[in-house]
């Protein structure tokens, strides 16, 4: 199930990412901290219009080899 027209809009490794949007526009950002990634994404979204909210965010940290 699910949509068949999905596309990757953000990819990151060993950092954080955030996707912020409204019903008709969005922005995304990556950075070393979740707070900064969210700021970048929100700024990109708000440049296109109001109503921006966080859709998704998370961090990928390096795995330690044992």
Backbone as XML, in Angstrom:
<?xml version="1.0"?>
<chain id="A" units="angstrom">
  <residue number="1" name="UNK">
    <atom name="N" x="0.810" y="-1.180" z="0.000"/>
    <atom name="CA" x="0.000" y="0.000" z="0.000"/>
    <atom name="C" x="0.857" y="1.250" z="0.000"/>
  </residue>
  <residue number="2" name="UNK">
    <atom name="N" x="0.215" y="2.344" z="-0.187"/>
    <atom name="CA" x="0.897" y="3.630" z="-0.187"/>
    <atom name="C" x="0.951" y="4.252" z="-1.563"/>
  </residue>
  <residue number="3" name="UNK">
    <atom name="N" x="1.432" y="5.447" z="-1.618"/>
    <atom name="CA" x="1.509" y="6.190" z="-2.881"/>
    <atom name="C" x="2.606" y="5.619" z="-3.775"/>
  </residue>
  <residue number="4" name="UNK">
    <atom name="N" x="2.417" y="5.718" z="-5.076"/>
    <atom name="CA" x="3.430" y="5.240" z="-6.007"/>
    <atom name="C" x="4.193" y="6.388" z="-6.656"/>
  </residue>
  <residue number="5" name="UNK">
    <atom name="N" x="3.962" y="7.614" z="-6.179"/>
    <atom name="CA" x="4.667" y="8.770" z="-6.737"/>
    <atom name="C" x="5.592" y="9.428" z="-5.705"/>
  </residue>
  <residue number="6" name="UNK">
    <atom name="N" x="6.071" y="8.647" z="-4.738"/>
    <atom name="CA" x="6.952" y="9.181" z="-3.697"/>
    <atom name="C" x="8.354" y="9.420" z="-4.260"/>
  </residue>
  <residue number="7" name="UNK">
    <atom name="N" x="9.051" y="10.370" z="-3.662"/>
    <atom name="CA" x="10.424" y="10.633" z="-4.043"/>
    <atom name="C" x="11.226" y="11.030" z="-2.818"/>
  </residue>
  <residue number="8" name="UNK">
    <atom name="N" x="12.506" y="10.732" z="-2.832"/>
    <atom name="CA" x="13.406" y="11.094" z="-1.738"/>
    <atom name="C" x="13.682" y="12.585" z="-1.830"/>
  </residue>
  <residue number="9" name="UNK">
    <atom name="N" x="13.428" y="13.314" z="-0.731"/>
    <atom name="CA" x="13.690" y="14.754" z="-0.717"/>
    <atom name="C" x="14.790" y="15.121" z="0.276"/>
  </residue>
  <residue number="10" name="UNK">
    <atom name="N" x="15.155" y="14.176" z="1.129"/>
    <atom name="CA" x="16.201" y="14.452" z="2.111"/>
    <atom name="C" x="16.922" y="13.149" z="2.437"/>
  </residue>
  <residue number="11" name="UNK">
    <atom name="N" x="18.222" y="13.237" z="2.536"/>
    <atom name="CA" x="19.042" y="12.090" z="2.893"/>
    <atom name="C" x="20.196" y="12.608" z="3.743"/>
  </residue>
  <residue number="12" name="UNK">
    <atom name="N" x="20.540" y="11.871" z="4.798"/>
    <atom name="CA" x="21.620" y="12.322" z="5.655"/>
    <atom name="C" x="22.245" y="11.142" z="6.373"/>
  </residue>
  <residue number="13" name="UNK">
    <atom name="N" x="23.470" y="11.330" z="6.810"/>
    <atom name="CA" x="24.199" y="10.308" z="7.549"/>
    <atom name="C" x="25.046" y="11.007" z="8.607"/>
  </residue>
  <residue number="14" name="UNK">
    <atom name="N" x="25.022" y="10.493" z="9.818"/>
    <atom name="CA" x="25.792" y="11.053" z="10.936"/>
    <atom name="C" x="25.429" y="12.509" z="11.216"/>
  </residue>
  <residue number="15" name="UNK">
    <atom name="N" x="24.164" y="12.856" z="11.038"/>
    <atom name="CA" x="23.666" y="14.192" z="11.357"/>
    <atom name="C" x="22.154" y="14.113" z="11.510"/>
  </residue>
  <residue number="16" name="UNK">
    <atom name="N" x="21.501" y="15.249" z="11.570"/>
    <atom name="CA" x="20.059" y="15.296" z="11.780"/>
    <atom name="C" x="19.358" y="15.910" z="10.572"/>
  </residue>
  <residue number="17" name="UNK">
    <atom name="N" x="18.096" y="15.563" z="10.413"/>
    <atom name="CA" x="17.300" y="16.104" z="9.321"/>
    <atom name="C" x="15.902" y="16.451" z="9.790"/>
  </residue>
  <residue number="18" name="UNK">
    <atom name="N" x="15.273" y="17.391" z="9.095"/>
    <atom name="CA" x="13.931" y="17.837" z="9.443"/>
    <atom name="C" x="13.168" y="18.186" z="8.171"/>
  </residue>
  <residue number="19" name="UNK">
    <atom name="N" x="11.888" y="17.809" z="8.144"/>
    <atom name="CA" x="10.993" y="18.163" z="7.047"/>
    <atom name="C" x="9.847" y="18.962" z="7.651"/>
  </residue>
  <residue number="20" name="UNK">
    <atom name="N" x="9.667" y="20.184" z="7.166"/>
    <atom name="CA" x="8.651" y="21.108" z="7.676"/>
    <atom name="C" x="7.773" y="21.511" z="6.500"/>
  </residue>
  <residue number="21" name="UNK">
    <atom name="N" x="6.461" y="21.581" z="6.713"/>
    <atom name="CA" x="5.611" y="21.954" z="5.590"/>
    <atom name="C" x="4.216" y="22.385" z="5.992"/>
  </residue>
  <residue number="22" name="UNK">
    <atom name="N" x="3.460" y="22.772" z="4.981"/>
    <atom name="CA" x="2.046" y="23.118" z="5.121"/>
    <atom name="C" x="1.296" y="22.261" z="4.113"/>
  </residue>
  <residue number="23" name="UNK">
    <atom name="N" x="0.057" y="22.616" z="3.822"/>
    <atom name="CA" x="-0.728" y="21.825" z="2.874"/>
    <atom name="C" x="-0.242" y="21.978" z="1.444"/>
  </residue>
  <residue number="24" name="UNK">
    <atom name="N" x="0.531" y="23.030" z="1.137"/>
    <atom name="CA" x="0.942" y="23.219" z="-0.260"/>
    <atom name="C" x="2.416" y="23.567" z="-0.483"/>
  </residue>
  <residue number="25" name="UNK">
    <atom name="N" x="3.226" y="23.579" z="0.560"/>
    <atom name="CA" x="4.656" y="23.825" z="0.386"/>
    <atom name="C" x="5.431" y="23.189" z="1.531"/>
  </residue>
  <residue number="26" name="UNK">
    <atom name="N" x="6.730" y="23.001" z="1.319"/>
    <atom name="CA" x="7.544" y="22.372" z="2.357"/>
    <atom name="C" x="9.003" y="22.816" z="2.237"/>
  </residue>
  <residue number="27" name="UNK">
    <atom name="N" x="9.750" y="22.518" z="3.268"/>
    <atom name="CA" x="11.171" y="22.795" z="3.286"/>
    <atom name="C" x="11.866" y="21.701" z="4.072"/>
  </residue>
  <residue number="28" name="UNK">
    <atom name="N" x="13.126" y="21.497" z="3.815"/>
    <atom name="CA" x="13.874" y="20.487" z="4.551"/>
    <atom name="C" x="15.266" y="20.990" z="4.841"/>
  </residue>
  <residue number="29" name="UNK">
    <atom name="N" x="15.870" y="20.410" z="5.869"/>
    <atom name="CA" x="17.213" y="20.821" z="6.238"/>
    <atom name="C" x="17.963" y="19.708" z="6.940"/>
  </residue>
  <residue number="30" name="UNK">
    <atom name="N" x="19.269" y="19.748" z="6.846"/>
    <atom name="CA" x="20.137" y="18.829" z="7.573"/>
    <atom name="C" x="21.211" y="19.642" z="8.286"/>
  </residue>
  <residue number="31" name="UNK">
    <atom name="N" x="21.653" y="19.151" z="9.431"/>
    <atom name="CA" x="22.675" y="19.839" z="10.212"/>
    <atom name="C" x="23.202" y="18.900" z="11.292"/>
  </residue>
  <residue number="32" name="UNK">
    <atom name="N" x="24.185" y="19.351" z="12.005"/>
    <atom name="CA" x="24.782" y="18.569" z="13.074"/>
    <atom name="C" x="23.899" y="18.396" z="14.294"/>
  </residue>
  <residue number="33" name="UNK">
    <atom name="N" x="22.891" y="19.260" z="14.450"/>
    <atom name="CA" x="21.944" y="19.139" z="15.556"/>
    <atom name="C" x="20.517" y="19.188" z="15.014"/>
  </residue>
  <residue number="34" name="UNK">
    <atom name="N" x="19.612" y="18.569" z="15.753"/>
    <atom name="CA" x="18.213" y="18.574" z="15.351"/>
    <atom name="C" x="17.643" y="19.987" z="15.368"/>
  </residue>
  <residue number="35" name="UNK">
    <atom name="N" x="18.022" y="20.766" z="16.346"/>
    <atom name="CA" x="17.531" y="22.146" z="16.438"/>
    <atom name="C" x="17.906" y="22.953" z="15.191"/>
  </residue>
  <residue number="36" name="UNK">
    <atom name="N" x="19.156" y="22.823" z="14.759"/>
    <atom name="CA" x="19.608" y="23.577" z="13.571"/>
    <atom name="C" x="18.951" y="23.050" z="12.302"/>
  </residue>
  <residue number="37" name="UNK">
    <atom name="N" x="18.810" y="21.750" z="12.176"/>
    <atom name="CA" x="18.133" y="21.175" z="11.006"/>
    <atom name="C" x="16.705" y="21.689" z="10.916"/>
  </residue>
  <residue number="38" name="UNK">
    <atom name="N" x="16.014" y="21.758" z="12.059"/>
    <atom name="CA" x="14.639" y="22.274" z="12.099"/>
    <atom name="C" x="14.598" y="23.747" z="11.695"/>
  </residue>
  <residue number="39" name="UNK">
    <atom name="N" x="15.563" y="24.545" z="12.162"/>
    <atom name="CA" x="15.607" y="25.965" z="11.797"/>
    <atom name="C" x="15.778" y="26.137" z="10.290"/>
  </residue>
  <residue number="40" name="UNK">
    <atom name="N" x="16.666" y="25.358" z="9.692"/>
    <atom name="CA" x="16.906" y="25.440" z="8.250"/>
    <atom name="C" x="15.646" y="25.063" z="7.478"/>
  </residue>
  <residue number="41" name="UNK">
    <atom name="N" x="15.008" y="23.972" z="7.895"/>
    <atom name="CA" x="13.794" y="23.507" z="7.217"/>
    <atom name="C" x="12.661" y="24.523" z="7.358"/>
  </residue>
  <residue number="42" name="UNK">
    <atom name="N" x="12.480" y="25.054" z="8.566"/>
    <atom name="CA" x="11.400" y="26.024" z="8.789"/>
    <atom name="C" x="11.618" y="27.296" z="7.964"/>
  </residue>
  <residue number="43" name="UNK">
    <atom name="N" x="12.858" y="27.768" z="7.905"/>
    <atom name="CA" x="13.153" y="28.968" z="7.127"/>
    <atom name="C" x="12.849" y="28.731" z="5.649"/>
  </residue>
  <residue number="44" name="UNK">
    <atom name="N" x="13.260" y="27.572" z="5.123"/>
    <atom name="CA" x="12.995" y="27.255" z="3.716"/>
    <atom name="C" x="11.497" y="27.198" z="3.445"/>
  </residue>
  <residue number="45" name="UNK">
    <atom name="N" x="10.739" y="26.614" z="4.352"/>
    <atom name="CA" x="9.285" y="26.511" z="4.188"/>
    <atom name="C" x="8.624" y="27.881" z="4.276"/>
  </residue>
  <residue number="46" name="UNK">
    <atom name="N" x="8.994" y="28.660" z="5.277"/>
    <atom name="CA" x="8.345" y="29.958" z="5.494"/>
    <atom name="C" x="8.665" y="30.962" z="4.391"/>
  </residue>
  <residue number="47" name="UNK">
    <atom name="N" x="9.746" y="30.742" z="3.638"/>
    <atom name="CA" x="10.030" y="31.607" z="2.489"/>
    <atom name="C" x="8.991" y="31.417" z="1.383"/>
  </residue>
  <residue number="48" name="UNK">
    <atom name="N" x="8.297" y="30.270" z="1.398"/>
    <atom name="CA" x="7.272" y="29.981" z="0.388"/>
    <atom name="C" x="5.860" y="30.292" z="0.864"/>
  </residue>
  <residue number="49" name="UNK">
    <atom name="N" x="5.689" y="30.507" z="2.180"/>
    <atom name="CA" x="4.367" y="30.844" z="2.685"/>
    <atom name="C" x="4.189" y="30.448" z="4.136"/>
  </residue>
  <residue number="50" name="UNK">
    <atom name="N" x="3.034" y="30.793" z="4.716"/>
    <atom name="CA" x="2.760" y="30.539" z="6.133"/>
    <atom name="C" x="2.237" y="29.123" z="6.395"/>
  </residue>
  <residue number="51" name="UNK">
    <atom name="N" x="2.053" y="28.825" z="7.657"/>
    <atom name="CA" x="1.415" y="27.581" z="8.074"/>
    <atom name="C" x="2.341" y="26.391" z="8.190"/>
  </residue>
  <residue number="52" name="UNK">
    <atom name="N" x="3.638" y="26.621" z="8.314"/>
    <atom name="CA" x="4.612" y="25.529" z="8.332"/>
    <atom name="C" x="4.644" y="24.826" z="9.695"/>
  </residue>
  <residue number="53" name="UNK">
    <atom name="N" x="4.612" y="23.492" z="9.641"/>
    <atom name="CA" x="4.699" y="22.660" z="10.836"/>
    <atom name="C" x="5.652" y="21.510" z="10.557"/>
  </residue>
  <residue number="54" name="UNK">
    <atom name="N" x="6.251" y="20.974" z="11.611"/>
    <atom name="CA" x="7.171" y="19.855" z="11.460"/>
    <atom name="C" x="6.383" y="18.613" z="11.044"/>
  </residue>
  <residue number="55" name="UNK">
    <atom name="N" x="6.784" y="18.006" z="9.908"/>
    <atom name="CA" x="6.193" y="16.742" z="9.451"/>
    <atom name="C" x="6.984" y="15.563" z="10.002"/>
  </residue>
  <residue number="56" name="UNK">
    <atom name="N" x="8.310" y="15.673" z="9.957"/>
    <atom name="CA" x="9.185" y="14.586" z="10.389"/>
    <atom name="C" x="10.549" y="15.166" z="10.727"/>
  </residue>
  <residue number="57" name="UNK">
    <atom name="N" x="11.224" y="14.536" z="11.691"/>
    <atom name="CA" x="12.612" y="14.883" z="11.985"/>
    <atom name="C" x="13.270" y="13.737" z="12.739"/>
  </residue>
  <residue number="58" name="UNK">
    <atom name="N" x="14.575" y="13.644" z="12.588"/>
    <atom name="CA" x="15.313" y="12.593" z="13.274"/>
    <atom name="C" x="16.801" y="12.747" z="13.050"/>
  </residue>
  <residue number="59" name="UNK">
    <atom name="N" x="17.572" y="11.913" z="13.747"/>
    <atom name="CA" x="19.023" y="11.978" z="13.647"/>
    <atom name="C" x="19.594" y="10.588" z="13.372"/>
  </residue>
  <residue number="60" name="UNK">
    <atom name="N" x="20.700" y="10.569" z="12.669"/>
    <atom name="CA" x="21.448" y="9.349" z="12.386"/>
    <atom name="C" x="22.828" y="9.530" z="13.001"/>
  </residue>
  <residue number="61" name="UNK">
    <atom name="N" x="23.129" y="8.734" z="13.975"/>
    <atom name="CA" x="24.417" y="8.860" z="14.655"/>
    <atom name="C" x="25.339" y="7.721" z="14.224"/>
  </residue>
  <residue number="62" name="UNK">
    <atom name="N" x="26.634" y="7.947" z="14.227"/>
    <atom name="CA" x="27.558" y="6.881" z="13.824"/>
    <atom name="C" x="27.462" y="5.683" z="14.775"/>
  </residue>
  <residue number="63" name="UNK">
    <atom name="N" x="27.501" y="4.502" z="14.216"/>
    <atom name="CA" x="27.508" y="3.283" z="15.030"/>
    <atom name="C" x="28.936" y="2.998" z="15.473"/>
  </residue>
  <residue number="64" name="UNK">
    <atom name="N" x="29.093" y="2.602" z="16.694"/>
    <atom name="CA" x="30.408" y="2.275" z="17.219"/>
    <atom name="C" x="30.695" y="0.804" z="16.962"/>
  </residue>
  <residue number="65" name="UNK">
    <atom name="N" x="31.796" y="0.526" z="16.302"/>
    <atom name="CA" x="32.196" y="-0.858" z="16.038"/>
    <atom name="C" x="32.847" y="-1.444" z="17.268"/>
  </residue>
  <residue number="66" name="UNK">
    <atom name="N" x="32.496" y="-2.656" z="17.571"/>
    <atom name="CA" x="33.102" y="-3.327" z="18.738"/>
    <atom name="C" x="34.117" y="-4.344" z="18.307"/>
  </residue>
</chain>
